[in-house]
Amino acid sequence: MQVNLTMRLEWLDLVKPGAEMTVTGRLEHQETISDQFSRIQLALERVDNHPLWPRPQVQINVYQALPPLSTGSLLTIRAALKPAHGLGNYAGWDGRRVLLGKGITATGSLREWGTLAPVGFHWRDAWLSRAKQSWQDLVTAPLLSALVFGEQAGVSDAQWALFRATGLTHVIAISGQHIAIVAALAGWLGALWGIRPAIIAATVAAIIYSALAGFSVPTERALIMVLIWGGLRWQRREWPAWRVWLWAWVLLIVWDPWSLWSAGFWLSLLAVAIILGAGIVWRRPGPWRLQWLIMLGLLPLQLMLFEGWAPLSLLINLLALPLFAGVIIPCSLVAALLLPLSPVLSHLLFVLVDWLLDALMQALALIAGEVTLWFPLPPGWAAIGWLVIVGLLTRMLPGGRWIGLPCLTAILLSSSQPASRWQLSVLDVGQGLSVVLSQGGRALIYDTGDRYPGGYNMADAALLPHLWAQGVRVVDLLVISHKDRDHAGNRQAVLNALPVRQEISSYPFSMQTQPCQAGDMWHWQEFETAVLWPPFEPNSSLHGNDASCVLQIRHGVWRALLVGDIEGKAERLLVERYGTQLKSDLLIAPHHGSKTSSTAAFVAAVAPQTVVYSAGYVNRWRFPRPEVVARYQQIGSHAWITGIDGEVRAYQRGNEVRMDARREQGPWYRRDGTWWKPALWLE
């Protein structure tokens, strides 16, 4: 029989991606990025007059100033919705998994405000407002907001990068560790009056802190463990730690199945398991040994999730954790709890925490300036890490060395697998373009994708992780087709991240940028790279899209044509100048599949076997346009759209060039179009 696992997802059948809909929902969370950009999370009650239950969570982007809103307000708005989506690259940010881990099954953009039924008072909003007034003049106010209330919008990308590199992300983002510290301190104070007052104090403190943090997934996980512990102690029952651990995870999955897609869920699950295992083997392992075990045990999972390693995180955690556990976290919470009772004392405690956090941040920045803290590693290292850990564990078992022999063999086999000689990847960078040709630790980059006003950018989300995964150490040639932000937005990020030997563009970005001129040619490893456009004409009328730098990359008889955003005029002139020389096996469609490009004459001249549209999923321009797609279909071209199919890559295996797309090979939830309708078959 077939068991449907998607009762909460069937509502997505009502969603017509990109079309405006009237939705009504309760405000669950609000995240203000800037004056003109915010995100709101709604629990939907109705979509176009269709009642919904259970209420699905959706995230709406608001590109305007928000009116005053309070948690629990009932909003009716016009919005364009689409199923939760993320970039589909072999390396980099997996936005869909992150959204699902938060229980968000659809995203959208606000089109028009409708009605607002505000809630007169919400205790958390009022508490947060008082706290912001108390710490508004403090240097580390955004960090205090994240520590106490889980509001992370004010933490900068640079600060998150520093926390990641030092292994301290878990102490800034509210996690189970915070709840455990608070519960332990409250239980210790309650123990002055007896065991049951201690249980009550610990439980109440954990609930209050979880509520302040908005009952996020990490706090729910820790709160469930505290409640299980409290119930057992109240009944004077003794359970082994592993049973408490197991029941906590079972209850959490039943309570919130979406936590299975949360990175924090698996990291916490494994970290607690490591601590319990260490307690069984060594009874009372010291902090140094425990930190070593946690770092080593979590390393493969961290490589899978974050594609990098912070080797100094062990030492930094040993030094910083006592400060956080003993002073910063307790004082922050006590200061927040004192706000209604004694604002002056609360402010003094916040000042103390601010001074400590500021000193810590300066120390971390000083270390980061002198030492490399974060080492990106290709995803394949995660498999090797798991095999190493299995091999080490077998040494603890009687006769386990013989089990370790297959692990060693698997490590040798996995590290000696033949790789493709070269790879050309059209990255999924949303509505933009970025193409990377890599071989032997070197690369040629054509365009860099977009960088958005809110800070999100395709360098960190896609381009740089791809370069790290391919082991690229030097960029021999950086080509920026033209100055539009969706092509050139991350130019400076690439220049800052890696040595770039040569940069060419049709736009003079700097004194080091060489002009892109037809007739230029380079021999790069096994490839011949020829510039076909624009022509060198001092009084040329070409500008903007039609001045895009056009490259033809040749490898034997195989050719790829990269044309930027050229439109009909440039296409006509290219056909007149080159004719059948434009013929290529792979074409990156001009201007993302716009109707102003891909004229019939140009399509016939190039006659590509494969055309790739670098276009965002359900983009507002509706690229690629149907009439453009039809032209390529008429000549038998196979088409891929990065927003739907993910990263498209061409690579050499043996004597042939193969092509594939990321979403064809990814897990079920990454496959577009059917990911929200999985089913489990039972024999």
XYZ file of C-alpha atoms in Angstrom:
683
model
C 0.000 0.000 0.000
C 1.026 3.623 -0.388
C 1.330 5.918 2.605
C 1.173 9.630 1.825
C 3.649 11.679 3.851
C 2.548 15.071 2.569
C -0.672 16.122 4.285
C 0.876 19.484 5.196
C 2.091 19.994 1.633
C -1.031 19.298 -0.390
C -1.938 22.982 -0.094
C 0.833 23.694 -2.611
C -1.493 22.363 -5.298
C -3.286 25.706 -4.880
C -0.120 27.655 -5.684
C 0.400 28.818 -9.250
C 4.087 29.829 -9.153
C 4.528 33.487 -10.010
C 0.798 34.320 -10.075
C -0.598 36.801 -7.556
C -2.821 35.325 -4.859
C -4.763 36.661 -1.902
C -3.462 35.087 1.303
C -4.529 35.469 4.909
C -2.282 34.454 7.777
C -1.038 35.142 11.292
C 2.297 36.897 11.672
C 4.754 34.456 13.250
C 8.020 36.322 12.808
C 9.380 39.532 11.323
C 12.983 40.101 10.238
C 13.972 43.634 9.241
C 17.064 43.681 7.010
C 16.948 47.365 6.043
C 14.462 50.233 5.815
C 13.251 48.960 2.443
C 13.634 45.198 2.831
C 12.103 42.818 5.359
C 10.991 39.212 5.641
C 7.809 38.168 7.369
C 6.749 34.631 8.238
C 3.049 33.814 8.184
C 0.988 30.849 9.313
C -1.506 30.745 6.450
C -5.205 30.401 7.186
C -6.591 30.967 3.693
C -5.337 31.112 0.085
C -7.777 32.615 -2.430
C -10.682 31.752 -0.103
C -9.501 28.154 0.393
C -9.234 27.424 4.157
C -6.078 25.611 5.205
C -5.370 23.254 8.052
C -2.835 22.579 9.409
C -1.572 26.091 8.788
C 1.509 26.034 6.532
C 4.392 28.407 7.135
C 5.368 30.799 4.324
C 8.065 33.446 4.064
C 7.225 36.712 2.287
C 9.836 39.207 1.076
C 8.741 42.822 1.513
C 10.591 45.398 -0.602
C 9.174 48.477 1.104
C 8.913 50.026 4.540
C 6.773 47.918 6.875
C 3.906 49.387 8.909
C 4.004 48.650 12.646
C 3.266 44.951 13.113
C 2.974 42.769 16.184
C 3.285 39.010 16.426
C -0.096 37.337 16.005
C -1.540 40.057 13.756
C -3.883 38.769 11.046
C -2.737 39.936 7.591
C -4.563 39.729 4.278
C -2.234 40.587 1.393
C -1.669 40.026 -2.303
C 1.498 38.029 -2.889
C 3.177 35.927 -5.567
C 3.970 32.526 -4.051
C 6.067 29.588 -5.149
C 7.150 26.335 -3.459
C 10.242 26.714 -1.267
C 13.159 26.946 -3.631
C 16.934 27.225 -3.424
C 19.988 27.175 -5.605
C 20.766 23.808 -7.179
C 24.555 23.638 -7.330
C 26.951 20.806 -6.568
C 28.589 23.031 -3.949
C 27.347 25.997 -1.949
C 24.208 27.189 -0.219
C 21.250 24.799 -0.161
C 18.445 27.275 0.436
C 15.614 24.774 0.034
C 16.961 22.524 2.794
C 17.342 25.535 5.090
C 13.771 26.676 4.428
C 12.329 23.205 4.985
C 14.359 22.922 8.197
C 12.391 25.947 9.464
C 9.093 24.425 8.353
C 8.717 26.975 5.520
C 7.155 25.264 2.506
C 6.613 28.294 0.272
C 8.108 31.722 -0.291
C 6.900 34.790 -2.108
C 6.994 38.547 -2.594
C 4.502 41.119 -1.382
C 2.579 42.738 -4.208
C -0.063 44.739 -2.342
C -1.057 45.355 1.249
C -4.621 44.378 2.069
C -6.113 44.454 5.546
C -4.388 44.311 8.896
C -6.047 43.151 12.112
C -3.413 43.989 14.740
C -3.068 42.331 18.093
C -3.201 44.925 20.815
C -0.368 43.463 22.880
C 2.141 40.684 22.511
C 4.388 40.098 25.494
C 7.476 39.035 23.490
C 7.306 42.069 21.189
C 6.972 44.373 24.192
C 9.892 42.677 25.956
C 12.049 42.891 22.835
C 11.176 46.575 22.405
C 12.286 47.324 25.975
C 15.501 45.401 25.461
C 16.304 47.312 22.264
C 15.824 50.596 24.107
C 18.196 49.404 26.834
C 21.030 48.359 24.511
C 20.490 50.730 21.583
C 23.741 52.627 22.272
C 25.864 49.512 22.850
C 28.409 48.351 20.263
C 27.295 44.715 20.270
C 23.531 45.351 20.297
C 22.909 43.015 17.302
C 24.767 40.203 19.086
C 22.753 40.768 22.265
C 19.564 40.564 20.229
C 20.709 37.240 18.781
C 21.828 35.857 22.157
C 18.669 36.671 24.093
C 15.852 36.696 21.544
C 17.258 34.756 18.602
C 16.851 37.855 16.367
C 19.799 37.467 13.992
C 18.989 40.020 11.274
C 21.425 42.579 12.692
C 24.435 40.247 12.737
C 26.579 41.121 9.727
C 27.871 38.627 7.159
C 31.425 39.411 8.281
C 30.549 38.544 11.878
C 28.895 35.267 10.840
C 31.983 34.401 8.786
C 34.152 35.086 11.833
C 31.981 32.908 14.080
C 32.027 30.108 11.510
C 35.809 30.285 11.192
C 36.259 30.143 14.966
C 33.603 27.493 15.617
C 31.519 29.831 17.794
C 28.327 29.973 15.717
C 26.585 27.698 18.222
C 27.079 30.164 21.078
C 25.757 33.207 19.199
C 22.741 31.504 17.624
C 20.535 30.297 20.470
C 21.053 26.558 20.796
C 20.437 23.736 23.220
C 23.548 24.763 25.095
C 21.924 28.064 26.111
C 18.814 26.319 27.418
C 20.932 23.798 29.328
C 22.969 26.576 30.992
C 19.859 28.517 31.978
C 18.077 25.411 33.280
C 21.150 24.327 35.241
C 21.562 27.732 36.914
C 17.865 27.970 37.771
C 17.885 24.385 39.084
C 20.930 25.147 41.223
C 19.151 28.115 42.825
C 15.929 26.138 43.280
C 17.848 23.323 44.956
C 18.289 25.599 47.991
C 14.641 24.791 48.796
C 14.583 21.149 47.708
C 14.562 18.829 44.732
C 11.071 19.643 43.467
C 11.563 23.436 43.626
C 14.784 22.833 41.660
C 12.846 20.914 38.981
C 10.190 23.645 38.793
C 12.787 26.426 38.588
C 14.784 24.663 35.861
C 11.670 23.894 33.815
C 10.198 27.395 34.108
C 13.536 29.016 33.202
C 13.897 26.763 30.147
C 10.340 27.556 29.000
C 10.826 31.326 29.451
C 14.110 31.356 27.538
C 12.621 29.196 24.771
C 9.664 31.566 24.520
C 11.966 34.591 24.328
C 13.789 32.841 21.479
C 10.520 32.252 19.650
C 10.572 28.462 20.209
C 13.142 27.916 17.477
C 14.096 24.342 16.527
C 17.257 24.228 18.714
C 15.361 25.558 21.736
C 12.498 23.099 21.209
C 15.014 20.254 21.157
C 16.644 21.274 24.428
C 13.329 22.125 26.068
C 11.980 18.637 25.342
C 15.056 17.119 27.001
C 14.589 19.370 30.056
C 10.907 18.412 30.282
C 11.744 14.695 30.080
C 14.440 15.102 32.733
C 12.078 17.088 34.962
C 9.280 14.524 34.622
C 11.593 11.642 35.493
C 13.084 13.451 38.489
C 9.604 14.412 39.694
C 8.553 10.767 39.589
C 11.900 9.744 41.152
C 12.682 7.480 38.222
C 16.180 6.870 36.948
C 16.669 6.450 33.220
C 20.023 5.975 31.539
C 21.146 9.049 29.596
C 20.897 7.310 26.235
C 17.178 6.622 26.818
C 16.479 10.281 27.621
C 18.431 11.222 24.483
C 16.483 8.785 22.323
C 13.078 9.857 23.623
C 13.966 13.520 23.124
C 14.718 12.968 19.447
C 11.629 10.819 18.890
C 9.357 13.426 20.493
C 11.016 16.256 18.568
C 10.506 14.496 15.231
C 6.866 13.813 16.112
C 6.407 17.426 17.235
C 8.284 18.985 14.303
C 9.105 16.621 11.401
C 10.678 19.529 9.507
C 13.616 19.450 11.922
C 14.931 16.503 9.887
C 16.026 19.084 7.288
C 17.732 21.290 9.866
C 21.522 21.197 10.043
C 21.335 22.001 13.752
C 19.200 18.914 14.375
C 21.834 16.516 13.071
C 24.773 18.395 14.581
C 23.122 18.389 18.016
C 22.027 14.769 17.651
C 25.565 13.664 16.909
C 27.205 15.976 19.476
C 25.061 14.633 22.328
C 25.687 11.069 21.157
C 29.450 11.729 21.236
C 29.214 13.129 24.767
C 27.188 10.125 25.962
C 29.584 7.705 24.262
C 32.584 9.433 25.842
C 30.940 9.149 29.250
C 30.503 5.397 28.778
C 34.103 4.819 27.669
C 35.969 7.221 29.972
C 33.354 7.774 32.733
C 34.357 11.437 33.254
C 36.251 12.686 30.194
C 38.087 15.965 30.688
C 37.065 19.099 28.721
C 40.103 18.846 26.423
C 39.356 15.235 25.453
C 35.640 15.995 25.094
C 36.305 18.926 22.764
C 38.655 16.781 20.670
C 36.056 14.049 20.365
C 33.272 16.471 19.425
C 35.415 18.255 16.841
C 36.570 14.994 15.271
C 33.141 13.354 15.412
C 31.329 16.332 13.885
C 33.959 16.990 11.219
C 32.469 14.779 8.448
C 28.987 16.190 9.009
C 30.336 19.746 9.003
C 32.143 19.043 5.737
C 28.900 17.780 4.224
C 26.880 20.768 5.429
C 29.361 23.648 5.299
C 32.112 22.399 2.946
C 34.958 23.556 5.146
C 36.872 23.106 8.384
C 38.022 25.375 11.200
C 40.969 23.534 12.824
C 41.553 26.183 15.521
C 37.943 25.987 16.694
C 38.952 23.422 19.345
C 41.341 25.796 21.094
C 39.082 28.830 20.669
C 36.079 26.965 22.100
C 38.081 25.812 25.110
C 38.957 29.435 25.861
C 35.654 31.091 24.934
C 33.052 28.595 26.174
C 33.708 29.187 29.909
C 33.261 32.915 29.286
C 29.951 32.379 27.507
C 28.647 29.674 29.846
C 29.757 31.344 33.073
C 29.188 35.040 32.386
C 27.832 36.194 29.011
C 24.785 33.940 28.599
C 23.629 33.998 32.270
C 24.102 37.772 32.575
C 22.297 38.380 29.263
C 19.287 36.367 30.367
C 19.187 37.859 33.862
C 19.391 41.339 32.314
C 16.486 40.523 30.015
C 14.396 39.121 32.887
C 15.086 42.227 35.008
C 13.829 44.634 32.332
C 10.276 44.948 33.759
C 11.546 45.082 37.373
C 14.731 47.155 37.318
C 15.661 48.778 33.978
C 18.748 50.404 35.506
C 20.242 47.144 36.831
C 19.292 45.430 33.569
C 21.151 48.089 31.581
C 24.251 47.737 33.772
C 24.336 43.993 33.112
C 23.922 44.588 29.367
C 26.840 47.048 29.528
C 28.993 44.356 31.180
C 28.052 41.800 28.542
C 28.644 44.369 25.787
C 32.144 45.058 27.085
C 32.986 41.354 27.182
C 31.525 40.664 23.735
C 33.294 43.649 22.208
C 36.624 42.550 23.675
C 36.041 39.009 22.421
C 35.149 40.204 18.903
C 38.277 42.349 18.739
C 40.398 39.409 19.859
C 38.827 37.122 17.246
C 39.300 39.738 14.524
C 42.944 40.101 15.535
C 43.469 36.336 15.310
C 41.653 36.175 11.953
C 43.938 38.913 10.631
C 47.062 36.924 11.475
C 46.029 33.289 10.932
C 43.878 31.464 8.375
C 40.961 30.102 10.388
C 38.656 28.614 7.739
C 39.789 26.033 5.211
C 37.293 25.217 2.421
C 37.415 21.547 1.429
C 35.747 19.680 -1.445
C 32.595 17.699 -0.499
C 34.386 14.400 -1.190
C 36.388 14.870 2.002
C 33.235 14.179 4.041
C 33.121 10.541 2.874
C 36.792 10.108 3.729
C 36.113 11.636 7.157
C 33.325 9.148 7.882
C 35.574 6.252 6.892
C 38.383 7.536 9.126
C 36.016 7.771 12.110
C 34.649 4.272 11.488
C 38.216 3.018 11.278
C 39.122 4.678 14.601
C 36.027 3.306 16.321
C 36.832 -0.227 15.248
C 40.130 -0.024 17.133
C 38.122 0.077 20.357
C 36.387 -3.224 19.589
C 37.887 -6.682 20.174
C 39.394 -7.745 16.874
C 38.312 -4.406 15.391
C 41.570 -3.866 13.514
C 40.420 -6.375 10.920
C 37.265 -4.295 10.431
C 39.433 -1.228 9.895
C 41.152 -2.836 6.915
C 38.091 -2.457 4.605
C 37.797 1.169 5.762
C 41.406 1.849 4.768
C 40.785 0.185 1.403
C 37.680 2.311 0.830
C 39.630 5.482 1.681
C 42.320 4.601 -0.850
C 39.736 3.780 -3.518
C 37.723 6.958 -2.928
C 40.826 9.139 -3.076
C 42.042 7.546 -6.292
C 38.841 7.751 -8.350
C 39.524 9.167 -11.832
C 38.305 12.741 -12.141
C 37.232 14.540 -15.270
C 40.095 16.263 -17.059
C 38.172 19.526 -17.152
C 34.753 20.868 -16.268
C 32.650 23.748 -17.572
C 29.818 24.676 -15.204
C 26.915 27.036 -15.739
C 26.118 27.779 -12.107
C 22.632 28.259 -10.732
C 22.901 31.874 -9.570
C 19.226 32.783 -9.739
C 18.476 35.571 -12.195
C 22.028 36.188 -13.402
C 24.981 34.439 -14.997
C 28.203 32.802 -13.887
C 30.171 30.217 -15.870
C 33.360 28.517 -14.665
C 35.805 26.486 -16.744
C 38.241 24.693 -14.425
C 41.127 22.267 -14.755
C 44.100 21.398 -12.588
C 43.475 23.981 -9.854
C 43.101 26.845 -12.352
C 39.995 28.488 -13.759
C 38.486 30.786 -16.344
C 35.435 32.664 -15.004
C 32.797 34.307 -17.183
C 30.586 36.637 -15.101
C 29.993 36.430 -11.371
C 26.245 36.582 -10.655
C 24.298 39.126 -8.616
C 24.893 40.827 -5.265
C 21.707 42.046 -3.581
C 21.207 45.143 -1.392
C 20.320 43.033 1.657
C 23.796 41.427 1.637
C 22.915 38.072 0.047
C 25.223 37.431 -2.886
C 26.076 34.718 -5.370
C 29.793 34.794 -4.592
C 29.271 33.312 -1.128
C 26.229 31.235 -2.079
C 27.513 29.627 -5.289
C 30.625 30.891 -7.083
C 33.307 30.741 -4.367
C 32.085 27.376 -2.950
C 32.269 25.979 -6.493
C 35.844 27.205 -6.879
C 36.850 25.705 -3.511
C 35.165 22.397 -4.390
C 37.070 22.243 -7.677
C 40.329 22.994 -5.884
C 40.849 26.217 -7.833
C 43.791 28.204 -6.505
C 44.321 30.690 -9.349
C 41.953 32.426 -11.756
C 43.854 32.836 -15.002
C 41.153 34.859 -16.731
C 38.161 36.740 -15.337
C 35.726 37.899 -18.004
C 32.930 40.329 -17.096
C 30.644 40.507 -20.103
C 29.199 43.940 -19.225
C 28.455 46.115 -16.215
C 24.932 44.902 -15.286
C 24.820 43.826 -11.627
C 23.455 40.348 -12.329
C 26.660 39.653 -14.290
C 29.256 41.828 -12.515
C 27.879 42.017 -8.967
C 30.589 39.823 -7.402
C 33.571 40.938 -9.461
C 35.314 42.476 -6.448
C 34.572 39.438 -4.276
C 36.435 37.208 -6.749
C 39.357 39.637 -6.919
C 39.552 39.636 -3.107
C 39.248 35.865 -2.711
C 41.749 34.548 -5.266
C 44.685 35.758 -7.325
C 43.380 36.859 -10.728
C 46.036 37.037 -13.422
C 44.008 38.848 -16.080
C 40.651 40.590 -16.253
C 38.865 41.655 -19.427
C 35.513 43.348 -19.886
C 33.539 45.540 -22.250
C 33.264 48.008 -19.344
C 36.341 49.721 -17.778
C 35.908 48.769 -14.135
C 39.470 49.734 -13.163
C 42.911 50.509 -14.550
C 43.694 46.774 -14.459
C 40.644 45.847 -16.566
C 41.685 45.203 -20.155
C 39.192 45.872 -22.958
C 37.379 42.926 -24.468
C 37.979 43.155 -28.212
C 37.045 40.894 -31.105
C 40.080 39.104 -32.486
C 41.838 38.481 -29.173
C 42.726 34.843 -28.580
C 44.366 32.812 -25.819
C 45.542 29.241 -25.501
C 44.593 28.082 -22.008
C 45.715 24.561 -21.126
C 43.848 22.320 -23.612
C 41.534 25.101 -24.771
C 41.516 27.872 -27.313
C 39.548 30.926 -26.191
C 38.543 33.430 -28.861
C 36.859 36.811 -28.354
C 34.231 37.341 -31.068
C 32.601 40.529 -29.799
C 32.545 43.541 -29.431
C 34.597 44.889 -32.354
C 37.217 47.555 -31.749
C 35.484 50.638 -33.146
C 36.195 53.949 -31.341
C 32.916 55.497 -32.498
C 30.807 52.361 -32.157
C 27.117 52.813 -31.365
C 27.126 49.569 -29.379
C 26.494 49.961 -25.681
C 24.829 48.160 -22.776
C 23.687 44.621 -23.509
C 24.796 44.679 -27.158
C 28.357 45.474 -26.074
C 28.594 42.240 -24.065
C 31.877 40.361 -24.372
C 31.291 37.215 -26.462
C 33.639 34.227 -26.063
C 33.915 30.997 -27.951
C 35.707 28.229 -26.051
C 37.113 25.427 -28.219
C 38.368 22.005 -27.203
C 39.162 19.966 -30.286
C 35.954 19.897 -32.277
C 33.797 20.738 -29.233
C 32.781 24.373 -28.835
C 30.892 26.468 -26.288
C 29.569 29.975 -26.989
C 29.160 32.486 -24.142
C 27.331 35.623 -25.253
C 26.271 37.610 -22.169
C 23.162 39.729 -22.762
C 23.510 40.514 -26.468
C 20.259 41.321 -28.233
C 18.969 41.348 -31.802
C 21.287 44.049 -33.200
C 24.497 42.408 -31.981
C 23.249 38.980 -33.043
C 22.631 40.219 -36.598
C 26.113 41.739 -36.814
C 27.695 38.569 -35.399
C 25.947 36.417 -38.004
C 27.059 38.779 -40.773
C 30.665 38.717 -39.554
C 31.130 35.033 -38.646
C 28.319 33.074 -40.282
C 28.715 29.325 -39.675
C 31.831 29.911 -37.548
C 29.374 30.594 -34.719
C 28.275 26.947 -34.753
C 28.745 25.530 -31.249
C 27.814 22.406 -29.312
C 26.853 24.390 -26.194
C 25.238 27.832 -26.124
C 24.498 29.902 -23.028
C 21.295 31.544 -24.241
C 21.602 35.309 -24.841
C 20.039 37.537 -22.180
C 18.647 34.602 -20.173
C 16.137 33.721 -22.898
C 14.680 37.210 -23.432
C 12.380 37.772 -26.415
C 14.733 40.560 -27.566
C 17.438 37.949 -28.181
C 17.837 34.537 -29.873
C 16.674 35.735 -33.268
C 15.915 33.034 -35.827
C 19.052 33.818 -37.888
C 21.290 33.632 -34.812
C 19.749 30.358 -33.618
C 20.220 28.835 -37.070
C 23.847 29.986 -37.295
C 24.841 28.620 -33.863
C 22.693 25.467 -34.154
C 23.593 24.265 -30.633
C 23.094 20.683 -29.548
C 22.488 22.029 -26.024
C 21.199 25.435 -24.921
C 21.343 26.540 -21.275
C 19.118 29.329 -19.991
C 20.658 30.940 -16.919
C 17.381 32.176 -15.473
C 15.926 32.304 -11.974
C 13.094 30.040 -10.875
C 9.731 31.727 -11.633
C 11.463 35.048 -12.309
C 9.336 38.151 -12.807
C 10.457 38.553 -16.451
C 9.253 35.007 -17.215
C 12.567 34.039 -18.786
C 13.069 32.023 -20.895
C 10.245 33.276 -23.078
C 8.113 30.557 -24.732
C 8.742 31.840 -28.259
C 12.505 31.672 -27.664
C 12.300 28.142 -26.279
C 10.281 27.139 -29.344
C 13.003 28.351 -31.732
C 15.620 26.127 -30.157
C 13.194 23.207 -29.979
C 12.570 23.487 -33.719
C 16.256 22.767 -34.478
C 16.385 19.882 -31.965
C 18.433 21.561 -29.202
C 18.277 19.988 -25.745
C 17.423 22.685 -23.178
C 18.268 23.172 -19.522
C 17.137 26.027 -17.257
C 19.408 26.613 -14.259
C 16.531 27.814 -12.059
C 14.762 24.481 -12.604
C 17.547 22.005 -13.404
C 20.271 23.530 -11.230
C 23.929 23.743 -12.172
C 24.571 22.425 -15.671
C 28.030 21.065 -16.354
C 29.999 19.754 -19.317
C 33.003 17.547 -18.590
C 35.300 15.110 -20.326
C 35.300 11.419 -19.537
C 37.547 9.396 -21.794
C 37.292 10.838 -25.278
C 33.765 12.181 -25.025
C 32.169 15.289 -23.566
C 29.238 14.563 -21.260
C 26.644 16.888 -19.767
C 24.369 16.661 -16.752
C 22.394 18.831 -14.350
C 22.443 18.906 -10.554
C 18.771 18.349 -9.801
C 18.731 15.190 -11.889
C 21.077 13.644 -9.333
C 20.121 15.324 -6.066
C 17.935 13.988 -3.235
C 14.182 13.961 -3.751
C 13.529 17.269 -1.994
C 15.913 19.088 -4.380
C 14.162 17.895 -7.530
C 11.976 20.615 -8.896
C 8.301 20.127 -9.628
C 7.668 17.015 -7.505
C 9.675 17.572 -4.337
C 6.627 18.398 -2.220
C 4.873 15.134 -3.104
C 7.110 12.319 -1.821
C 5.485 8.997 -1.009
C 6.632 5.977 0.967
C 5.869 2.554 -0.482
C 5.364 -0.266 1.989
C 5.422 -3.869 0.803
